Amino acid sequence: MSTVEGKDLRGTRYVDCQLDGAEFREVTLVGARFVGSVLIDVEIDSLVRNLTVNGVDVVPLVEAELDRRHPERVALRPTDVAGVLAAMDVIDDFWASTIDRVRAMPEDVRYQRVRGEWSFVETLRHLIFVYDGWFGRAVRGEAEPYHPLGLTAAFLDPADYGIDPDPRPSLDDVLAARRRRQQQVRDHVRALDDEGLNAPVPTHGILGFPPEEERSTLDCLRIIFGEEWAHHGFAVRDLAELDA
């Protein structure tokens, strides 16, 4: 498979082209249109909003079906302090059995990638970065919140955050760093009331990720919770293939 990487292809038209088997990874398709096309056996694993298929916005249908299959998702959209703390417990619960499953498998499995996706340990490393960005930086205003064991998304340069993406840290070290961040969230939220949770957090003027804009603490935490759920799903999917 040939690779096109780092190109700005905005506004490009593809007419009468064969894209069978093409893979779009870490790309933006905002405002893209597929007209008169044949989409069969297509898989989309992405942040999707306002996706219209033959005149129907299918995103609400997909979200409702995901909630039906995974009722814990509803708890990950809290509106108050009690709901946030309960959501943290839900996250711990659905990761616990998966981590136990990984511990029972050969150690190398923790570092194996499936179809170019992150390994299990890399997935947890990315969640450390998620906490550092959306809580440490966006909520607490820390100038250097990024843990060296974190792992940035592909569109960010890890060197900008003091991160070396290549080491193979132990599972226990990664889990310990993530637990510390989760405890920081719990401690911070317990010191808030519901009004403070929903109040805008002042922007801090600190360069980094995520980009500066006005958000509430709850907005940031909901993003973290969504990342936790999504990446747990990716991990379970890949473990099933490794198990097989």
PDB file of C-alpha atoms in Angstrom:
ATOM      1  CA  MET A   1       0.000   0.000   0.000  1.00  0.00           C
ATOM      2  CA  SER A   2       1.424   3.377  -0.983  1.00  0.00           C
ATOM      3  CA  THR A   3       1.340   6.116   1.658  1.00  0.00           C
ATOM      4  CA  VAL A   4       0.531   9.816   1.284  1.00  0.00           C
ATOM      5  CA  GLU A   5       1.621  11.546   4.481  1.00  0.00           C
ATOM      6  CA  GLY A   6       1.705  15.141   5.641  1.00  0.00           C
ATOM      7  CA  LYS A   7       0.070  16.532   2.501  1.00  0.00           C
ATOM      8  CA  ASP A   8      -2.495  19.327   2.458  1.00  0.00           C
ATOM      9  CA  LEU A   9      -5.175  17.924   0.133  1.00  0.00           C
ATOM     10  CA  ARG A  10      -7.989  20.275   1.081  1.00  0.00           C
ATOM     11  CA  GLY A  11     -10.415  20.918  -1.755  1.00  0.00           C
ATOM     12  CA  THR A  12      -9.130  17.969  -3.794  1.00  0.00           C
ATOM     13  CA  ARG A  13     -11.709  16.235  -6.009  1.00  0.00           C
ATOM     14  CA  TYR A  14     -11.416  12.515  -6.688  1.00  0.00           C
ATOM     15  CA  VAL A  15     -13.431  11.624  -9.784  1.00  0.00           C
ATOM     16  CA  ASP A  16     -13.794   8.111 -11.219  1.00  0.00           C
ATOM     17  CA  CYS A  17     -11.041   6.828  -8.888  1.00  0.00           C
ATOM     18  CA  GLN A  18     -10.646   3.443  -7.274  1.00  0.00           C
ATOM     19  CA  LEU A  19     -10.044   3.761  -3.519  1.00  0.00           C
ATOM     20  CA  ASP A  20     -10.859   0.150  -2.632  1.00  0.00           C
ATOM     21  CA  GLY A  21      -8.922  -0.911   0.465  1.00  0.00           C
ATOM     22  CA  ALA A  22      -7.760   2.671   1.148  1.00  0.00           C
ATOM     23  CA  GLU A  23      -7.046   3.592   4.758  1.00  0.00           C
ATOM     24  CA  PHE A  24      -7.536   7.097   6.155  1.00  0.00           C
ATOM     25  CA  ARG A  25      -5.681   7.488   9.440  1.00  0.00           C
ATOM     26  CA  GLU A  26      -5.407  10.705  11.502  1.00  0.00           C
ATOM     27  CA  VAL A  27      -6.999  12.734   8.698  1.00  0.00           C
ATOM     28  CA  THR A  28      -9.667  15.436   8.736  1.00  0.00           C
ATOM     29  CA  LEU A  29     -12.686  15.094   6.467  1.00  0.00           C
ATOM     30  CA  VAL A  30     -14.673  18.126   7.631  1.00  0.00           C
ATOM     31  CA  GLY A  31     -17.190  19.014   4.932  1.00  0.00           C
ATOM     32  CA  ALA A  32     -16.249  16.020   2.760  1.00  0.00           C
ATOM     33  CA  ARG A  33     -18.871  14.726   0.310  1.00  0.00           C
ATOM     34  CA  PHE A  34     -19.208  11.262  -1.204  1.00  0.00           C
ATOM     35  CA  VAL A  35     -21.557  11.511  -4.192  1.00  0.00           C
ATOM     36  CA  GLY A  36     -22.523   8.680  -6.504  1.00  0.00           C
ATOM     37  CA  SER A  37     -20.046   6.448  -4.687  1.00  0.00           C
ATOM     38  CA  VAL A  38     -20.189   2.787  -3.690  1.00  0.00           C
ATOM     39  CA  LEU A  39     -19.454   2.214   0.006  1.00  0.00           C
ATOM     40  CA  ILE A  40     -19.636  -1.496   0.841  1.00  0.00           C
ATOM     41  CA  ASP A  41     -17.912  -3.163   3.817  1.00  0.00           C
ATOM     42  CA  VAL A  42     -16.682   0.272   4.974  1.00  0.00           C
ATOM     43  CA  GLU A  43     -15.519   0.674   8.581  1.00  0.00           C
ATOM     44  CA  ILE A  44     -15.464   4.061  10.328  1.00  0.00           C
ATOM     45  CA  ASP A  45     -13.831   4.308  13.765  1.00  0.00           C
ATOM     46  CA  SER A  46     -13.637   8.060  14.294  1.00  0.00           C
ATOM     47  CA  LEU A  47     -15.026  11.170  15.914  1.00  0.00           C
ATOM     48  CA  VAL A  48     -18.194  11.590  13.850  1.00  0.00           C
ATOM     49  CA  ARG A  49     -20.656  14.482  13.943  1.00  0.00           C
ATOM     50  CA  ASN A  50     -23.377  15.466  11.478  1.00  0.00           C
ATOM     51  CA  LEU A  51     -22.814  12.455   9.220  1.00  0.00           C
ATOM     52  CA  THR A  52     -25.625  12.374   6.686  1.00  0.00           C
ATOM     53  CA  VAL A  53     -26.171   9.164   4.725  1.00  0.00           C
ATOM     54  CA  ASN A  54     -28.708   9.454   1.926  1.00  0.00           C
ATOM     55  CA  GLY A  55     -30.355  12.415   3.619  1.00  0.00           C
ATOM     56  CA  VAL A  56     -30.391  10.958   7.158  1.00  0.00           C
ATOM     57  CA  ASP A  57     -28.145  12.147  10.013  1.00  0.00           C
ATOM     58  CA  VAL A  58     -27.059   8.740  11.303  1.00  0.00           C
ATOM     59  CA  VAL A  59     -25.021   9.932  14.310  1.00  0.00           C
ATOM     60  CA  PRO A  60     -27.977   9.998  16.773  1.00  0.00           C
ATOM     61  CA  LEU A  61     -28.911   6.495  15.654  1.00  0.00           C
ATOM     62  CA  VAL A  62     -25.362   5.236  16.182  1.00  0.00           C
ATOM     63  CA  GLU A  63     -25.100   6.936  19.589  1.00  0.00           C
ATOM     64  CA  ALA A  64     -28.403   5.442  20.741  1.00  0.00           C
ATOM     65  CA  GLU A  65     -27.315   1.965  19.659  1.00  0.00           C
ATOM     66  CA  LEU A  66     -23.975   2.323  21.438  1.00  0.00           C
ATOM     67  CA  ASP A  67     -25.797   3.371  24.615  1.00  0.00           C
ATOM     68  CA  ARG A  68     -28.039   0.312  24.297  1.00  0.00           C
ATOM     69  CA  ARG A  69     -25.078  -2.023  23.883  1.00  0.00           C
ATOM     70  CA  HIS A  70     -22.947  -0.269  26.507  1.00  0.00           C
ATOM     71  CA  PRO A  71     -25.175   1.238  29.213  1.00  0.00           C
ATOM     72  CA  GLU A  72     -22.115   2.451  31.126  1.00  0.00           C
ATOM     73  CA  ARG A  73     -21.695   5.170  28.477  1.00  0.00           C
ATOM     74  CA  VAL A  74     -24.637   7.061  29.964  1.00  0.00           C
ATOM     75  CA  ALA A  75     -22.802   7.355  33.292  1.00  0.00           C
ATOM     76  CA  LEU A  76     -19.846   8.916  31.458  1.00  0.00           C
ATOM     77  CA  ARG A  77     -21.909  12.008  30.616  1.00  0.00           C
ATOM     78  CA  PRO A  78     -22.342  13.421  34.136  1.00  0.00           C
ATOM     79  CA  THR A  79     -23.809  16.813  34.966  1.00  0.00           C
ATOM     80  CA  ASP A  80     -22.802  17.232  38.619  1.00  0.00           C
ATOM     81  CA  VAL A  81     -20.056  16.431  41.111  1.00  0.00           C
ATOM     82  CA  ALA A  82     -21.651  13.178  42.284  1.00  0.00           C
ATOM     83  CA  GLY A  83     -22.002  12.048  38.670  1.00  0.00           C
ATOM     84  CA  VAL A  84     -18.344  12.791  37.915  1.00  0.00           C
ATOM     85  CA  LEU A  85     -17.152  10.731  40.891  1.00  0.00           C
ATOM     86  CA  ALA A  86     -19.501   7.901  39.910  1.00  0.00           C
ATOM     87  CA  ALA A  87     -18.158   8.045  36.336  1.00  0.00           C
ATOM     88  CA  MET A  88     -14.610   7.623  37.647  1.00  0.00           C
ATOM     89  CA  ASP A  89     -15.714   4.451  39.422  1.00  0.00           C
ATOM     90  CA  VAL A  90     -17.370   3.163  36.237  1.00  0.00           C
ATOM     91  CA  ILE A  91     -14.104   3.686  34.352  1.00  0.00           C
ATOM     92  CA  ASP A  92     -12.172   1.763  37.000  1.00  0.00           C
ATOM     93  CA  ASP A  93     -14.703  -1.066  36.791  1.00  0.00           C
ATOM     94  CA  PHE A  94     -14.580  -1.632  33.032  1.00  0.00           C
ATOM     95  CA  TRP A  95     -10.785  -1.434  32.899  1.00  0.00           C
ATOM     96  CA  ALA A  96     -10.245  -3.780  35.886  1.00  0.00           C
ATOM     97  CA  SER A  97     -11.232  -7.024  34.164  1.00  0.00           C
ATOM     98  CA  THR A  98      -9.328  -6.063  31.006  1.00  0.00           C
ATOM     99  CA  ILE A  99      -6.139  -5.356  32.951  1.00  0.00           C
ATOM    100  CA  ASP A 100      -6.507  -8.682  34.786  1.00  0.00           C
ATOM    101  CA  ARG A 101      -6.933 -10.362  31.396  1.00  0.00           C
ATOM    102  CA  VAL A 102      -3.711  -8.786  30.109  1.00  0.00           C
ATOM    103  CA  ARG A 103      -1.765  -9.791  33.218  1.00  0.00           C
ATOM    104  CA  ALA A 104      -2.758 -13.403  32.547  1.00  0.00           C
ATOM    105  CA  MET A 105      -1.382 -13.272  28.996  1.00  0.00           C
ATOM    106  CA  PRO A 106       2.301 -13.512  27.974  1.00  0.00           C
ATOM    107  CA  GLU A 107       4.084 -10.251  28.781  1.00  0.00           C
ATOM    108  CA  ASP A 108       4.984  -9.513  25.152  1.00  0.00           C
ATOM    109  CA  VAL A 109       1.284  -9.189  24.331  1.00  0.00           C
ATOM    110  CA  ARG A 110       1.266  -5.892  26.235  1.00  0.00           C
ATOM    111  CA  TYR A 111       3.543  -4.386  23.594  1.00  0.00           C
ATOM    112  CA  GLN A 112       2.122  -5.995  20.446  1.00  0.00           C
ATOM    113  CA  ARG A 113       0.314  -3.870  17.882  1.00  0.00           C
ATOM    114  CA  VAL A 114      -2.613  -5.062  15.784  1.00  0.00           C
ATOM    115  CA  ARG A 115      -2.942  -3.569  12.290  1.00  0.00           C
ATOM    116  CA  GLY A 116      -0.801  -0.602  13.200  1.00  0.00           C
ATOM    117  CA  GLU A 117      -2.902   0.396  16.234  1.00  0.00           C
ATOM    118  CA  TRP A 118      -1.356   1.155  19.607  1.00  0.00           C
ATOM    119  CA  SER A 119      -0.369  -1.718  21.848  1.00  0.00           C
ATOM    120  CA  PHE A 120      -2.119  -2.152  25.195  1.00  0.00           C
ATOM    121  CA  VAL A 121       0.629  -0.300  27.069  1.00  0.00           C
ATOM    122  CA  GLU A 122       0.719   2.454  24.438  1.00  0.00           C
ATOM    123  CA  THR A 123      -3.034   2.895  24.783  1.00  0.00           C
ATOM    124  CA  LEU A 124      -2.685   3.442  28.535  1.00  0.00           C
ATOM    125  CA  ARG A 125       0.242   5.787  27.931  1.00  0.00           C
ATOM    126  CA  HIS A 126      -1.963   7.886  25.663  1.00  0.00           C
ATOM    127  CA  LEU A 127      -4.587   8.125  28.403  1.00  0.00           C
ATOM    128  CA  ILE A 128      -1.928   9.598  30.699  1.00  0.00           C
ATOM    129  CA  PHE A 129      -1.405  12.299  28.076  1.00  0.00           C
ATOM    130  CA  VAL A 130      -5.163  12.833  27.858  1.00  0.00           C
ATOM    131  CA  TYR A 131      -5.315  13.517  31.613  1.00  0.00           C
ATOM    132  CA  ASP A 132      -2.273  15.777  31.421  1.00  0.00           C
ATOM    133  CA  GLY A 133      -3.721  17.866  28.604  1.00  0.00           C
ATOM    134  CA  TRP A 134      -7.411  18.051  29.467  1.00  0.00           C
ATOM    135  CA  PHE A 135      -7.004  18.200  33.247  1.00  0.00           C
ATOM    136  CA  GLY A 136      -3.449  19.207  34.131  1.00  0.00           C
ATOM    137  CA  ARG A 137      -3.218  21.927  31.503  1.00  0.00           C
ATOM    138  CA  ALA A 138      -6.804  22.885  30.621  1.00  0.00           C
ATOM    139  CA  VAL A 139      -8.277  22.767  34.147  1.00  0.00           C
ATOM    140  CA  ARG A 140      -5.380  23.306  36.557  1.00  0.00           C
ATOM    141  CA  GLY A 141      -3.293  25.542  34.320  1.00  0.00           C
ATOM    142  CA  GLU A 142      -0.039  23.655  34.878  1.00  0.00           C
ATOM    143  CA  ALA A 143       2.771  24.976  32.686  1.00  0.00           C
ATOM    144  CA  GLU A 144       4.414  21.549  32.272  1.00  0.00           C
ATOM    145  CA  PRO A 145       1.787  18.920  33.052  1.00  0.00           C
ATOM    146  CA  TYR A 146       3.027  16.238  30.660  1.00  0.00           C
ATOM    147  CA  HIS A 147       4.400  13.019  32.151  1.00  0.00           C
ATOM    148  CA  PRO A 148       7.298  11.467  30.165  1.00  0.00           C
ATOM    149  CA  LEU A 149       5.399   8.166  30.063  1.00  0.00           C
ATOM    150  CA  GLY A 150       2.502   9.800  28.236  1.00  0.00           C
ATOM    151  CA  LEU A 151       1.990   9.276  24.525  1.00  0.00           C
ATOM    152  CA  THR A 152       0.734  11.975  22.194  1.00  0.00           C
ATOM    153  CA  ALA A 153      -1.669  11.534  19.320  1.00  0.00           C
ATOM    154  CA  ALA A 154      -0.015  11.074  15.943  1.00  0.00           C
ATOM    155  CA  PHE A 155      -0.681  14.678  14.867  1.00  0.00           C
ATOM    156  CA  LEU A 156       1.454  16.026  17.734  1.00  0.00           C
ATOM    157  CA  ASP A 157       5.238  15.919  18.047  1.00  0.00           C
ATOM    158  CA  PRO A 158       6.064  14.073  21.290  1.00  0.00           C
ATOM    159  CA  ALA A 159       9.365  15.966  21.576  1.00  0.00           C
ATOM    160  CA  ASP A 160       7.362  19.170  22.137  1.00  0.00           C
ATOM    161  CA  TYR A 161       6.014  17.607  25.328  1.00  0.00           C
ATOM    162  CA  GLY A 162       9.211  16.018  26.632  1.00  0.00           C
ATOM    163  CA  ILE A 163       8.027  12.555  25.640  1.00  0.00           C
ATOM    164  CA  ASP A 164      10.016   9.727  24.074  1.00  0.00           C
ATOM    165  CA  PRO A 165       7.472   7.490  22.286  1.00  0.00           C
ATOM    166  CA  ASP A 166       9.834   4.530  21.911  1.00  0.00           C
ATOM    167  CA  PRO A 167      10.564   3.110  25.412  1.00  0.00           C
ATOM    168  CA  ARG A 168       8.765   0.032  26.698  1.00  0.00           C
ATOM    169  CA  PRO A 169       7.809   0.987  30.264  1.00  0.00           C
ATOM    170  CA  SER A 170       6.327  -1.640  32.533  1.00  0.00           C
ATOM    171  CA  LEU A 171       2.583  -1.994  32.700  1.00  0.00           C
ATOM    172  CA  ASP A 172       2.697  -1.302  36.440  1.00  0.00           C
ATOM    173  CA  ASP A 173       4.608   1.972  35.981  1.00  0.00           C
ATOM    174  CA  VAL A 174       2.104   3.194  33.396  1.00  0.00           C
ATOM    175  CA  LEU A 175      -0.867   2.197  35.533  1.00  0.00           C
ATOM    176  CA  ALA A 176       0.632   3.943  38.556  1.00  0.00           C
ATOM    177  CA  ALA A 177       1.072   7.207  36.639  1.00  0.00           C
ATOM    178  CA  ARG A 178      -2.493   7.012  35.359  1.00  0.00           C
ATOM    179  CA  ARG A 179      -3.871   6.261  38.839  1.00  0.00           C
ATOM    180  CA  ARG A 180      -2.107   9.331  40.240  1.00  0.00           C
ATOM    181  CA  ARG A 181      -3.813  11.496  37.673  1.00  0.00           C
ATOM    182  CA  GLN A 182      -7.181   9.924  38.345  1.00  0.00           C
ATOM    183  CA  GLN A 183      -6.741  10.635  42.048  1.00  0.00           C
ATOM    184  CA  GLN A 184      -5.884  14.252  41.247  1.00  0.00           C
ATOM    185  CA  VAL A 185      -9.162  14.515  39.354  1.00  0.00           C
ATOM    186  CA  ARG A 186     -11.117  13.028  42.256  1.00  0.00           C
ATOM    187  CA  ASP A 187      -9.484  15.352  44.778  1.00  0.00           C
ATOM    188  CA  HIS A 188     -10.079  18.396  42.585  1.00  0.00           C
ATOM    189  CA  VAL A 189     -13.734  17.577  41.934  1.00  0.00           C
ATOM    190  CA  ARG A 190     -14.490  16.850  45.595  1.00  0.00           C
ATOM    191  CA  ALA A 191     -13.395  20.416  46.380  1.00  0.00           C
ATOM    192  CA  LEU A 192     -15.984  21.828  43.934  1.00  0.00           C
ATOM    193  CA  ASP A 193     -19.720  22.285  44.109  1.00  0.00           C
ATOM    194  CA  ASP A 194     -21.952  21.720  41.087  1.00  0.00           C
ATOM    195  CA  GLU A 195     -21.798  25.393  40.114  1.00  0.00           C
ATOM    196  CA  GLY A 196     -18.011  25.414  40.196  1.00  0.00           C
ATOM    197  CA  LEU A 197     -17.883  22.229  38.146  1.00  0.00           C
ATOM    198  CA  ASN A 198     -19.917  23.849  35.387  1.00  0.00           C
ATOM    199  CA  ALA A 199     -18.306  27.290  35.567  1.00  0.00           C
ATOM    200  CA  PRO A 200     -15.860  28.315  32.808  1.00  0.00           C
ATOM    201  CA  VAL A 201     -12.219  27.699  33.664  1.00  0.00           C
ATOM    202  CA  PRO A 202     -10.037  30.754  32.957  1.00  0.00           C
ATOM    203  CA  THR A 203      -7.705  30.370  30.002  1.00  0.00           C
ATOM    204  CA  HIS A 204      -4.093  30.244  31.109  1.00  0.00           C
ATOM    205  CA  GLY A 205      -2.125  31.585  28.164  1.00  0.00           C
ATOM    206  CA  ILE A 206      -0.002  28.427  28.082  1.00  0.00           C
ATOM    207  CA  LEU A 207       0.975  26.963  24.725  1.00  0.00           C
ATOM    208  CA  GLY A 208       0.362  23.265  24.320  1.00  0.00           C
ATOM    209  CA  PHE A 209      -2.463  20.778  23.947  1.00  0.00           C
ATOM    210  CA  PRO A 210      -5.406  21.189  23.969  1.00  0.00           C
ATOM    211  CA  PRO A 211      -5.620  24.611  22.294  1.00  0.00           C
ATOM    212  CA  GLU A 212      -6.735  27.481  24.497  1.00  0.00           C
ATOM    213  CA  GLU A 213     -10.467  28.178  24.607  1.00  0.00           C
ATOM    214  CA  GLU A 214     -13.049  28.721  27.311  1.00  0.00           C
ATOM    215  CA  ARG A 215     -14.307  25.451  28.807  1.00  0.00           C
ATOM    216  CA  SER A 216     -15.748  24.292  32.095  1.00  0.00           C
ATOM    217  CA  THR A 217     -14.127  21.644  34.258  1.00  0.00           C
ATOM    218  CA  LEU A 218     -17.037  19.376  33.355  1.00  0.00           C
ATOM    219  CA  ASP A 219     -16.433  19.892  29.614  1.00  0.00           C
ATOM    220  CA  CYS A 220     -12.833  18.748  30.031  1.00  0.00           C
ATOM    221  CA  LEU A 221     -13.694  15.771  32.190  1.00  0.00           C
ATOM    222  CA  ARG A 222     -16.341  14.565  29.762  1.00  0.00           C
ATOM    223  CA  ILE A 223     -13.694  14.541  27.038  1.00  0.00           C
ATOM    224  CA  ILE A 224     -11.417  12.464  29.274  1.00  0.00           C
ATOM    225  CA  PHE A 225     -14.250  10.036  30.031  1.00  0.00           C
ATOM    226  CA  GLY A 226     -15.041   9.660  26.342  1.00  0.00           C
ATOM    227  CA  GLU A 227     -11.384   8.928  25.604  1.00  0.00           C
ATOM    228  CA  GLU A 228     -11.295   6.334  28.387  1.00  0.00           C
ATOM    229  CA  TRP A 229     -14.316   4.518  26.982  1.00  0.00           C
ATOM    230  CA  ALA A 230     -13.205   4.664  23.358  1.00  0.00           C
ATOM    231  CA  HIS A 231      -9.655   3.468  23.999  1.00  0.00           C
ATOM    232  CA  HIS A 232     -10.859   0.680  26.257  1.00  0.00           C
ATOM    233  CA  GLY A 233     -12.987  -0.492  23.348  1.00  0.00           C
ATOM    234  CA  PHE A 234      -9.994  -0.384  21.012  1.00  0.00           C
ATOM    235  CA  ALA A 235      -7.905  -2.347  23.516  1.00  0.00           C
ATOM    236  CA  VAL A 236     -10.566  -5.048  23.940  1.00  0.00           C
ATOM    237  CA  ARG A 237     -10.955  -5.320  20.173  1.00  0.00           C
ATOM    238  CA  ASP A 238      -7.222  -5.857  19.661  1.00  0.00           C
ATOM    239  CA  LEU A 239      -6.856  -8.242  22.598  1.00  0.00           C
ATOM    240  CA  ALA A 240      -9.521 -10.452  21.082  1.00  0.00           C
ATOM    241  CA  GLU A 241      -7.439 -10.737  17.919  1.00  0.00           C
ATOM    242  CA  LEU A 242      -4.234 -11.395  19.863  1.00  0.00           C
ATOM    243  CA  ASP A 243      -6.024 -14.022  21.931  1.00  0.00           C
ATOM    244  CA  ALA A 244      -7.208 -15.772  18.815  1.00  0.00           C
TER     245      ALA A 244
END
